[in-house]
Amino acid sequence: MAGITDRAYNAACSRLATRLGISQAAARRKVDIRAAAEGLKEADAKRELAEKMLAEADSAGVDNGPLLTSMLEAVGNDENFMTED
C-alpha cells in the first residue's frame, strides 16, 4: 500500500509515534486501522484522526518512555555480555 504523501499527515503521525514511543510506521498503521474502522478515506480526515488520537493519548496520560527505558537496561549476567571479541 502506498503511503500518503501529505506532510501534515506524516507530521501528525510522527507526533503520535513520539508520544506513544513507537515507530512512525506503527503509528501510521494504528491511524490507518482506526480510519478503516470509521470508514475514513480522505487524507484530511486521516490527519484529523491522527491529531485526535494524539489528543486522546495526551489526555489519557499514556507515557511509554519509562517502560521502554526500563526494558533497555541490562539485568543480571546480561550487563557483562560481549557481542565481539
PDB file of C-alpha atoms in Angstrom:
ATOM      1  CA  MET A   1       0.000   0.000   0.000  1.00  0.00           C
ATOM      2  CA  ALA A   2       1.378   3.373  -0.986  1.00  0.00           C
ATOM      3  CA  GLY A   3       1.829   5.893   1.781  1.00  0.00           C
ATOM      4  CA  ILE A   4       0.018   9.190   1.894  1.00  0.00           C
ATOM      5  CA  THR A   5       2.391  11.940   0.820  1.00  0.00           C
ATOM      6  CA  ASP A   6       0.640  14.621   2.867  1.00  0.00           C
ATOM      7  CA  ARG A   7       3.281  16.298   5.050  1.00  0.00           C
ATOM      8  CA  ALA A   8       0.738  17.343   7.677  1.00  0.00           C
ATOM      9  CA  TYR A   9      -0.464  13.723   7.990  1.00  0.00           C
ATOM     10  CA  ASN A  10       3.089  12.444   8.326  1.00  0.00           C
ATOM     11  CA  ALA A  11       3.850  15.114  10.934  1.00  0.00           C
ATOM     12  CA  ALA A  12       0.735  14.189  12.934  1.00  0.00           C
ATOM     13  CA  CYS A  13       1.707  10.512  12.813  1.00  0.00           C
ATOM     14  CA  SER A  14       5.249  11.419  13.885  1.00  0.00           C
ATOM     15  CA  ARG A  15       3.960  13.311  16.922  1.00  0.00           C
ATOM     16  CA  LEU A  16       1.704  10.360  17.782  1.00  0.00           C
ATOM     17  CA  ALA A  17       4.631   7.952  17.407  1.00  0.00           C
ATOM     18  CA  THR A  18       6.797  10.094  19.671  1.00  0.00           C
ATOM     19  CA  ARG A  19       4.073  10.302  22.300  1.00  0.00           C
ATOM     20  CA  LEU A  20       3.427   6.546  22.260  1.00  0.00           C
ATOM     21  CA  GLY A  21       7.087   5.582  21.973  1.00  0.00           C
ATOM     22  CA  ILE A  22       6.576   3.594  18.771  1.00  0.00           C
ATOM     23  CA  SER A  23       7.865   3.869  15.218  1.00  0.00           C
ATOM     24  CA  GLN A  24       6.255   6.220  12.739  1.00  0.00           C
ATOM     25  CA  ALA A  25       5.192   3.259  10.613  1.00  0.00           C
ATOM     26  CA  ALA A  26       3.451   1.677  13.611  1.00  0.00           C
ATOM     27  CA  ALA A  27       1.682   4.951  14.400  1.00  0.00           C
ATOM     28  CA  ARG A  28       0.597   5.311  10.774  1.00  0.00           C
ATOM     29  CA  ARG A  29      -0.682   1.725  10.859  1.00  0.00           C
ATOM     30  CA  LYS A  30      -2.690   2.465  14.033  1.00  0.00           C
ATOM     31  CA  VAL A  31      -4.254   5.507  12.378  1.00  0.00           C
ATOM     32  CA  ASP A  32      -4.978   3.574   9.167  1.00  0.00           C
ATOM     33  CA  ILE A  33      -6.664   0.734  11.054  1.00  0.00           C
ATOM     34  CA  ARG A  34      -8.824   3.118  13.044  1.00  0.00           C
ATOM     35  CA  ALA A  35      -9.617   5.143   9.908  1.00  0.00           C
ATOM     36  CA  ALA A  36     -10.730   1.979   8.123  1.00  0.00           C
ATOM     37  CA  ALA A  37     -12.925   1.050  11.083  1.00  0.00           C
ATOM     38  CA  GLU A  38     -14.524   4.506  10.975  1.00  0.00           C
ATOM     39  CA  GLY A  39     -14.798   4.492   7.176  1.00  0.00           C
ATOM     40  CA  LEU A  40     -12.428   7.428   6.614  1.00  0.00           C
ATOM     41  CA  LYS A  41     -10.609   7.527   3.275  1.00  0.00           C
ATOM     42  CA  GLU A  42      -9.632  11.153   2.688  1.00  0.00           C
ATOM     43  CA  ALA A  43      -6.177  12.378   3.676  1.00  0.00           C
ATOM     44  CA  ASP A  44      -7.567  15.341   5.632  1.00  0.00           C
ATOM     45  CA  ALA A  45      -9.852  13.073   7.635  1.00  0.00           C
ATOM     46  CA  LYS A  46      -6.954  10.752   8.452  1.00  0.00           C
ATOM     47  CA  ARG A  47      -4.819  13.712   9.543  1.00  0.00           C
ATOM     48  CA  GLU A  48      -7.591  14.915  11.841  1.00  0.00           C
ATOM     49  CA  LEU A  49      -7.938  11.381  13.211  1.00  0.00           C
ATOM     50  CA  ALA A  50      -4.189  11.224  13.933  1.00  0.00           C
ATOM     51  CA  GLU A  51      -4.407  14.536  15.784  1.00  0.00           C
ATOM     52  CA  LYS A  52      -7.454  13.274  17.692  1.00  0.00           C
ATOM     53  CA  MET A  53      -5.559  10.107  18.659  1.00  0.00           C
ATOM     54  CA  LEU A  54      -2.658  12.269  19.855  1.00  0.00           C
ATOM     55  CA  ALA A  55      -5.038  14.334  21.995  1.00  0.00           C
ATOM     56  CA  GLU A  56      -6.514  11.106  23.412  1.00  0.00           C
ATOM     57  CA  ALA A  57      -3.044   9.824  24.275  1.00  0.00           C
ATOM     58  CA  ASP A  58      -2.204  13.142  25.941  1.00  0.00           C
ATOM     59  CA  SER A  59      -5.420  13.203  27.968  1.00  0.00           C
ATOM     60  CA  ALA A  60      -5.033   9.555  28.989  1.00  0.00           C
ATOM     61  CA  GLY A  61      -1.519  10.229  30.236  1.00  0.00           C
ATOM     62  CA  VAL A  62      -0.024   7.461  28.121  1.00  0.00           C
ATOM     63  CA  ASP A  63       3.728   7.565  28.596  1.00  0.00           C
ATOM     64  CA  ASN A  64       5.665   4.523  27.445  1.00  0.00           C
ATOM     65  CA  GLY A  65       9.053   6.222  27.866  1.00  0.00           C
ATOM     66  CA  PRO A  66       9.875   4.877  31.349  1.00  0.00           C
ATOM     67  CA  LEU A  67       8.659   1.407  30.385  1.00  0.00           C
ATOM     68  CA  LEU A  68      10.816   1.320  27.256  1.00  0.00           C
ATOM     69  CA  THR A  69      13.823   2.692  29.156  1.00  0.00           C
ATOM     70  CA  SER A  70      13.494   0.006  31.814  1.00  0.00           C
ATOM     71  CA  MET A  71      13.307  -2.648  29.105  1.00  0.00           C
ATOM     72  CA  LEU A  72      16.620  -1.460  27.652  1.00  0.00           C
ATOM     73  CA  GLU A  73      18.532  -1.772  30.914  1.00  0.00           C
ATOM     74  CA  ALA A  74      20.747  -4.809  31.313  1.00  0.00           C
ATOM     75  CA  VAL A  75      19.880  -7.247  34.077  1.00  0.00           C
ATOM     76  CA  GLY A  76      21.922  -9.889  35.815  1.00  0.00           C
ATOM     77  CA  ASN A  77      24.545 -11.530  33.607  1.00  0.00           C
ATOM     78  CA  ASP A  78      23.486  -9.520  30.551  1.00  0.00           C
ATOM     79  CA  GLU A  79      25.454  -6.465  31.652  1.00  0.00           C
ATOM     80  CA  ASN A  80      28.714  -8.371  31.103  1.00  0.00           C
ATOM     81  CA  PHE A  81      27.679  -9.833  27.741  1.00  0.00           C
ATOM     82  CA  MET A  82      30.066  -9.085  24.887  1.00  0.00           C
ATOM     83  CA  THR A  83      28.957  -9.086  21.276  1.00  0.00           C
ATOM     84  CA  GLU A  84      32.522  -9.049  19.903  1.00  0.00           C
ATOM     85  CA  ASP A  85      35.902 -10.365  20.992  1.00  0.00           C
TER      86      ASP A  85
END
